[in-house]
Amino acid sequence: TAVFLFYKELLITSFDPTMAAVYGLPNRLIHYFLMTLLTMVTVASLQTVGIILVVAMLITPAATAYLLTDRLWVMIYLS
């Protein structure tokens, strides 16, 4: 839900933080928000599957989607 709601902000701060700062977006706040979401997902799934599978489940879908398309929104949808 958070990625869907803040798609434009995440897109611009991920690829061009200087332009995001010019637009007045809080780069650090968005970065820490994204890292907090990633940490919560990692901690919640560690007890279930283990660290190696958590890393694999975070990286493999995004890497596969990157091979199939060059548009970010399609990549998010596929992964």
Tab-separated table of C-alpha atoms in Angstrom:
chain	number	residue	atom	x	y	z
A	1	THR	CA	0.000	0.000	0.000
A	2	ALA	CA	2.810	2.391	0.858
A	3	VAL	CA	4.501	1.879	-2.510
A	4	PHE	CA	1.205	2.463	-4.284
A	5	LEU	CA	0.461	5.649	-2.321
A	6	PHE	CA	3.962	7.141	-2.578
A	7	TYR	CA	4.955	5.854	-6.025
A	8	LYS	CA	5.911	9.228	-7.517
A	9	GLU	CA	7.892	10.288	-4.459
A	10	LEU	CA	9.757	6.981	-4.305
A	11	LEU	CA	10.460	7.103	-8.027
A	12	ILE	CA	11.988	10.565	-8.022
A	13	THR	CA	13.963	10.154	-4.788
A	14	SER	CA	15.332	6.778	-5.915
A	15	PHE	CA	16.613	7.891	-9.305
A	16	ASP	CA	17.382	11.595	-8.857
A	17	PRO	CA	17.652	12.847	-5.266
A	18	THR	CA	18.907	16.248	-6.425
A	19	MET	CA	15.764	16.875	-8.450
A	20	ALA	CA	13.666	15.618	-5.528
A	21	ALA	CA	15.372	18.167	-3.270
A	22	VAL	CA	14.637	20.891	-5.820
A	23	TYR	CA	10.967	19.864	-5.789
A	24	GLY	CA	11.014	20.148	-2.003
A	25	LEU	CA	10.637	16.465	-1.170
A	26	PRO	CA	12.160	15.308	2.119
A	27	ASN	CA	14.783	12.877	0.783
A	28	ARG	CA	15.963	11.617	4.146
A	29	LEU	CA	12.453	11.056	5.450
A	30	ILE	CA	11.465	9.059	2.369
A	31	HIS	CA	14.704	7.066	2.537
A	32	TYR	CA	14.215	6.216	6.212
A	33	PHE	CA	10.560	5.352	5.573
A	34	LEU	CA	11.570	2.883	2.861
A	35	MET	CA	14.316	1.388	5.035
A	36	THR	CA	11.842	1.016	7.923
A	37	LEU	CA	9.418	-0.876	5.674
A	38	LEU	CA	12.223	-3.128	4.453
A	39	THR	CA	13.376	-3.778	8.020
A	40	MET	CA	9.874	-4.677	9.172
A	41	VAL	CA	9.442	-7.142	6.303
A	42	THR	CA	12.838	-8.700	6.969
A	43	VAL	CA	12.326	-9.093	10.710
A	44	ALA	CA	8.822	-10.488	10.282
A	45	SER	CA	9.952	-13.111	7.792
A	46	LEU	CA	13.209	-14.110	9.510
A	47	GLN	CA	11.444	-16.293	12.049
A	48	THR	CA	9.557	-18.067	9.313
A	49	VAL	CA	12.087	-18.872	6.593
A	50	GLY	CA	15.615	-17.847	7.620
A	51	ILE	CA	18.067	-15.227	6.411
A	52	ILE	CA	19.144	-16.839	3.135
A	53	LEU	CA	15.574	-17.305	1.929
A	54	VAL	CA	14.636	-13.772	3.022
A	55	VAL	CA	17.441	-12.330	0.915
A	56	ALA	CA	16.456	-14.552	-2.002
A	57	MET	CA	12.787	-13.545	-1.727
A	58	LEU	CA	13.725	-9.853	-1.708
A	59	ILE	CA	16.168	-9.903	-4.625
A	60	THR	CA	14.994	-12.631	-7.029
A	61	PRO	CA	11.561	-11.207	-7.995
A	62	ALA	CA	12.956	-7.727	-8.622
A	63	ALA	CA	15.923	-9.048	-10.616
A	64	THR	CA	13.664	-11.228	-12.741
A	65	ALA	CA	11.241	-8.367	-13.383
A	66	TYR	CA	14.179	-6.129	-14.352
A	67	LEU	CA	15.113	-8.612	-17.080
A	68	LEU	CA	11.584	-8.550	-18.496
A	69	THR	CA	10.879	-4.817	-18.668
A	70	ASP	CA	12.420	-1.357	-18.496
A	71	ARG	CA	9.508	0.495	-16.869
A	72	LEU	CA	9.426	0.805	-13.081
A	73	TRP	CA	5.669	0.422	-12.613
A	74	VAL	CA	5.656	-2.767	-14.699
A	75	MET	CA	8.648	-4.001	-12.721
A	76	ILE	CA	6.827	-3.417	-9.430
A	77	TYR	CA	3.729	-5.157	-10.750
A	78	LEU	CA	5.679	-8.195	-11.978
A	79	SER	CA	7.790	-8.585	-8.875
